[in-house]
Amino acid sequence: DAPNVDLSRPFGTVAELYRAKGWHPLPLPQRQKNPPPTGWTGKRAPYADDDQYAEWINQHGTGNICVRLGDVDDEDEVMAVDVDDYIKGGKKKNGGAQLKAIEQEIECELPPTYVSSSRTDGFSGKRFYRVPSGLRFRGKAADDIEIIQKRHRFAVVWPSFNPDSRAVETWFPPGAPLTLEGRAAWDGVIPDARSLPLLPDAWIDFLTQ
């Protein structure tokens, strides 16, 4: 089971747990997806220190939590392939089919990895990988597949409440289906950003063309 957390204090409860696993967490407003603190995202933004985190936990402990996808060691940083496959505003997003089409085109499936999602539709979620530091990826892999990277965007993660799906973000372990059954498969341990799978070269080539 997932560890006991105070869902009224997502950032205050788990920010230090994420830091210990190599992530760069940032606070968000309570039960919202935006905005993170000004000046702490993007390619040239600094990384927060212990004092900054103490201040955030004190002032924004009740807020949601996101991770800035930055460096995890001297060689690698983290990125995410964010697939959307649901109805929004009366329009169907088709990220699942678009992902399969890319995998066929470049003859390379995304390897199993940790996925963060508040949905259980079988496709939607942010798939996290390590990549060599300093690459510049395109902003989208397809119409309904966004690329979250150091220079652009951030990822809302467990135990944040997602106001769009009206559910809590959860981690799905590598290989688990993005369904209710897969959601129940998570052991509650936050994944270590430093040991995520490497994004295959074929995908790096496709996303950096």
CSV table of C-alpha atoms in Angstrom, one decimal:
chain,number,residue,atom,x,y,z
A,1,ASP,CA,0.0,0.0,0.0
A,2,ALA,CA,1.0,3.6,-0.5
A,3,PRO,CA,2.5,5.2,2.6
A,4,ASN,CA,0.1,7.2,4.8
A,5,VAL,CA,0.2,10.8,3.7
A,6,ASP,CA,-1.8,13.8,4.7
A,7,LEU,CA,-3.7,14.6,1.5
A,8,SER,CA,-4.4,18.0,2.9
A,9,ARG,CA,-0.6,18.7,2.9
A,10,PRO,CA,0.8,17.0,-0.3
A,11,PHE,CA,3.9,19.1,-0.7
A,12,GLY,CA,4.6,19.3,3.0
A,13,THR,CA,4.3,15.6,3.5
A,14,VAL,CA,6.5,14.3,0.6
A,15,ALA,CA,8.8,17.0,-0.7
A,16,GLU,CA,11.8,15.7,1.2
A,17,LEU,CA,11.0,12.1,0.2
A,18,TYR,CA,11.2,13.2,-3.5
A,19,ARG,CA,14.4,15.1,-2.8
A,20,ALA,CA,16.0,11.9,-1.3
A,21,LYS,CA,15.2,10.1,-4.5
A,22,GLY,CA,17.0,12.5,-6.8
A,23,TRP,CA,14.0,14.6,-7.9
A,24,HIS,CA,13.6,18.4,-7.8
A,25,PRO,CA,10.1,19.0,-6.4
A,26,LEU,CA,8.3,22.3,-6.5
A,27,PRO,CA,5.1,23.4,-4.7
A,28,LEU,CA,1.9,24.2,-6.5
A,29,PRO,CA,-1.3,25.9,-5.3
A,30,GLN,CA,-3.7,23.7,-3.3
A,31,ARG,CA,-5.5,21.2,-5.5
A,32,GLN,CA,-4.2,22.9,-8.7
A,33,LYS,CA,-1.8,22.1,-11.5
A,34,ASN,CA,-0.4,25.7,-11.9
A,35,PRO,CA,1.6,27.8,-11.3
A,36,PRO,CA,4.9,26.7,-9.7
A,37,PRO,CA,7.1,29.3,-8.0
A,38,THR,CA,8.4,31.9,-10.4
A,39,GLY,CA,12.0,31.5,-11.4
A,40,TRP,CA,12.4,27.8,-10.5
A,41,THR,CA,11.7,26.1,-13.8
A,42,GLY,CA,13.5,26.3,-17.2
A,43,LYS,CA,16.9,25.5,-18.5
A,44,ARG,CA,18.8,28.2,-16.6
A,45,ALA,CA,16.8,28.2,-13.3
A,46,PRO,CA,18.7,27.4,-10.1
A,47,TYR,CA,18.0,24.3,-8.0
A,48,ALA,CA,16.5,25.0,-4.6
A,49,ASP,CA,18.6,24.4,-1.4
A,50,ASP,CA,17.7,23.2,2.1
A,51,ASP,CA,16.7,26.7,3.3
A,52,GLN,CA,14.4,27.2,0.3
A,53,TYR,CA,12.7,23.9,0.8
A,54,ALA,CA,12.1,24.7,4.5
A,55,GLU,CA,10.5,27.9,3.5
A,56,TRP,CA,8.3,26.3,0.9
A,57,ILE,CA,7.2,23.5,3.2
A,58,ASN,CA,6.3,26.1,5.8
A,59,GLN,CA,4.4,28.4,3.4
A,60,HIS,CA,3.1,26.0,0.8
A,61,GLY,CA,2.8,22.7,2.7
A,62,THR,CA,-0.9,22.4,1.8
A,63,GLY,CA,-0.2,22.7,-1.9
A,64,ASN,CA,0.1,20.1,-4.7
A,65,ILE,CA,3.5,18.9,-5.7
A,66,CYS,CA,5.2,18.8,-9.1
A,67,VAL,CA,8.7,17.8,-10.2
A,68,ARG,CA,11.0,19.9,-12.3
A,69,LEU,CA,12.7,17.6,-14.8
A,70,GLY,CA,16.4,18.5,-14.3
A,71,ASP,CA,19.8,16.9,-13.7
A,72,VAL,CA,20.0,13.7,-11.7
A,73,ASP,CA,23.8,13.3,-11.9
A,74,ASP,CA,26.8,14.6,-13.9
A,75,GLU,CA,25.7,12.9,-17.1
A,76,ASP,CA,21.9,12.5,-17.2
A,77,GLU,CA,18.7,14.4,-16.7
A,78,VAL,CA,15.1,13.3,-16.6
A,79,MET,CA,12.4,13.8,-19.2
A,80,ALA,CA,8.9,12.5,-19.6
A,81,VAL,CA,6.6,11.4,-22.5
A,82,ASP,CA,3.2,12.6,-21.5
A,83,VAL,CA,0.4,10.7,-23.3
A,84,ASP,CA,-3.2,12.1,-23.2
A,85,ASP,CA,-6.0,9.8,-24.2
A,86,TYR,CA,-9.4,11.0,-22.9
A,87,ILE,CA,-12.2,13.4,-23.7
A,88,LYS,CA,-11.6,17.0,-22.8
A,89,GLY,CA,-14.0,19.8,-23.7
A,90,GLY,CA,-16.0,17.4,-25.8
A,91,LYS,CA,-12.9,16.5,-27.9
A,92,LYS,CA,-11.3,13.1,-27.8
A,93,LYS,CA,-7.5,13.0,-27.3
A,94,ASN,CA,-5.8,10.1,-29.0
A,95,GLY,CA,-2.4,9.8,-27.5
A,96,GLY,CA,-2.5,6.1,-27.2
A,97,ALA,CA,-3.0,5.5,-30.9
A,98,GLN,CA,-0.4,8.2,-31.7
A,99,LEU,CA,2.1,6.5,-29.4
A,100,LYS,CA,1.7,3.2,-31.2
A,101,ALA,CA,2.1,4.9,-34.6
A,102,ILE,CA,5.4,6.4,-33.5
A,103,GLU,CA,6.7,3.1,-32.1
A,104,GLN,CA,5.9,1.5,-35.5
A,105,GLU,CA,7.4,4.3,-37.5
A,106,ILE,CA,10.7,4.3,-35.6
A,107,GLU,CA,10.6,0.5,-34.9
A,108,CYS,CA,11.2,1.0,-31.2
A,109,GLU,CA,8.7,0.6,-28.3
A,110,LEU,CA,9.1,2.8,-25.2
A,111,PRO,CA,10.6,0.5,-22.5
A,112,PRO,CA,8.7,-0.2,-19.3
A,113,THR,CA,9.2,2.6,-16.8
A,114,TYR,CA,7.4,4.4,-13.9
A,115,VAL,CA,4.4,6.3,-15.0
A,116,SER,CA,2.6,9.1,-13.1
A,117,SER,CA,-1.1,9.4,-13.8
A,118,SER,CA,-4.4,10.3,-12.2
A,119,ARG,CA,-6.3,8.3,-14.8
A,120,THR,CA,-6.9,4.6,-15.5
A,121,ASP,CA,-7.9,4.6,-19.2
A,122,GLY,CA,-5.0,2.3,-20.2
A,123,PHE,CA,-2.9,5.0,-22.0
A,124,SER,CA,-2.8,8.4,-20.3
A,125,GLY,CA,0.2,9.2,-18.2
A,126,LYS,CA,3.7,10.6,-17.9
A,127,ARG,CA,6.4,8.1,-18.7
A,128,PHE,CA,9.7,9.0,-17.2
A,129,TYR,CA,13.2,8.3,-18.6
A,130,ARG,CA,16.8,9.4,-18.2
A,131,VAL,CA,18.5,11.1,-21.1
A,132,PRO,CA,21.9,12.6,-21.7
A,133,SER,CA,22.2,16.1,-20.3
A,134,GLY,CA,21.9,19.1,-22.5
A,135,LEU,CA,19.7,17.8,-25.3
A,136,ARG,CA,16.8,19.9,-26.7
A,137,PHE,CA,13.7,17.9,-27.4
A,138,ARG,CA,10.7,19.0,-29.5
A,139,GLY,CA,7.8,20.1,-27.4
A,140,LYS,CA,5.4,17.5,-28.8
A,141,ALA,CA,5.9,14.0,-30.2
A,142,ALA,CA,2.3,14.1,-31.6
A,143,ASP,CA,-0.8,16.2,-31.2
A,144,ASP,CA,-1.7,14.5,-27.9
A,145,ILE,CA,1.8,13.6,-26.7
A,146,GLU,CA,3.8,16.3,-25.0
A,147,ILE,CA,7.4,16.1,-24.0
A,148,ILE,CA,8.3,17.4,-20.5
A,149,GLN,CA,11.9,18.4,-20.3
A,150,LYS,CA,14.4,20.5,-18.3
A,151,ARG,CA,13.9,23.6,-20.5
A,152,HIS,CA,10.1,23.4,-20.6
A,153,ARG,CA,7.2,22.3,-18.4
A,154,PHE,CA,7.0,20.2,-15.2
A,155,ALA,CA,5.1,17.2,-14.0
A,156,VAL,CA,2.4,17.0,-11.3
A,157,VAL,CA,3.0,13.9,-9.2
A,158,TRP,CA,1.6,11.8,-6.3
A,159,PRO,CA,0.0,12.6,-4.0
A,160,SER,CA,-1.4,15.7,-5.8
A,161,PHE,CA,-5.1,16.1,-6.5
A,162,ASN,CA,-5.7,16.6,-10.3
A,163,PRO,CA,-8.5,19.0,-10.8
A,164,ASP,CA,-9.1,17.8,-14.4
A,165,SER,CA,-9.6,14.1,-13.6
A,166,ARG,CA,-10.8,14.9,-10.0
A,167,ALA,CA,-8.5,12.1,-8.8
A,168,VAL,CA,-5.1,11.8,-7.0
A,169,GLU,CA,-2.0,11.3,-9.1
A,170,THR,CA,-0.4,7.9,-8.5
A,171,TRP,CA,2.7,6.0,-9.6
A,172,PHE,CA,2.3,3.0,-11.8
A,173,PRO,CA,5.3,0.6,-11.6
A,174,PRO,CA,7.2,-0.5,-14.8
A,175,GLY,CA,5.1,-2.8,-16.8
A,176,ALA,CA,1.9,-2.3,-14.9
A,177,PRO,CA,-1.2,-1.6,-17.0
A,178,LEU,CA,-2.5,2.0,-16.7
A,179,THR,CA,-5.8,0.6,-15.2
A,180,LEU,CA,-7.3,0.3,-11.7
A,181,GLU,CA,-5.4,-3.0,-11.4
A,182,GLY,CA,-2.1,-1.4,-12.3
A,183,ARG,CA,-2.8,1.5,-9.9
A,184,ALA,CA,-3.1,-1.1,-7.1
A,185,ALA,CA,0.3,-2.6,-8.0
A,186,TRP,CA,2.3,0.3,-6.8
A,187,ASP,CA,4.2,-0.5,-3.5
A,188,GLY,CA,4.2,3.1,-2.3
A,189,VAL,CA,7.9,3.6,-2.8
A,190,ILE,CA,8.7,6.8,-4.8
A,191,PRO,CA,10.9,5.8,-7.8
A,192,ASP,CA,14.5,6.9,-7.7
A,193,ALA,CA,15.1,9.4,-10.5
A,194,ARG,CA,18.7,8.3,-10.8
A,195,SER,CA,17.8,4.7,-11.7
A,196,LEU,CA,15.0,5.3,-14.3
A,197,PRO,CA,15.5,3.5,-17.6
A,198,LEU,CA,17.4,5.2,-20.4
A,199,LEU,CA,15.3,6.5,-23.3
A,200,PRO,CA,16.3,4.4,-26.4
A,201,ASP,CA,18.5,6.1,-29.0
A,202,ALA,CA,15.8,5.7,-31.7
A,203,TRP,CA,13.5,7.8,-29.5
A,204,ILE,CA,16.2,10.4,-28.8
A,205,ASP,CA,16.8,10.7,-32.5
A,206,PHE,CA,13.1,11.1,-33.2
A,207,LEU,CA,12.6,13.7,-30.6
A,208,THR,CA,15.7,15.8,-31.4
A,209,GLN,CA,15.4,15.9,-35.2
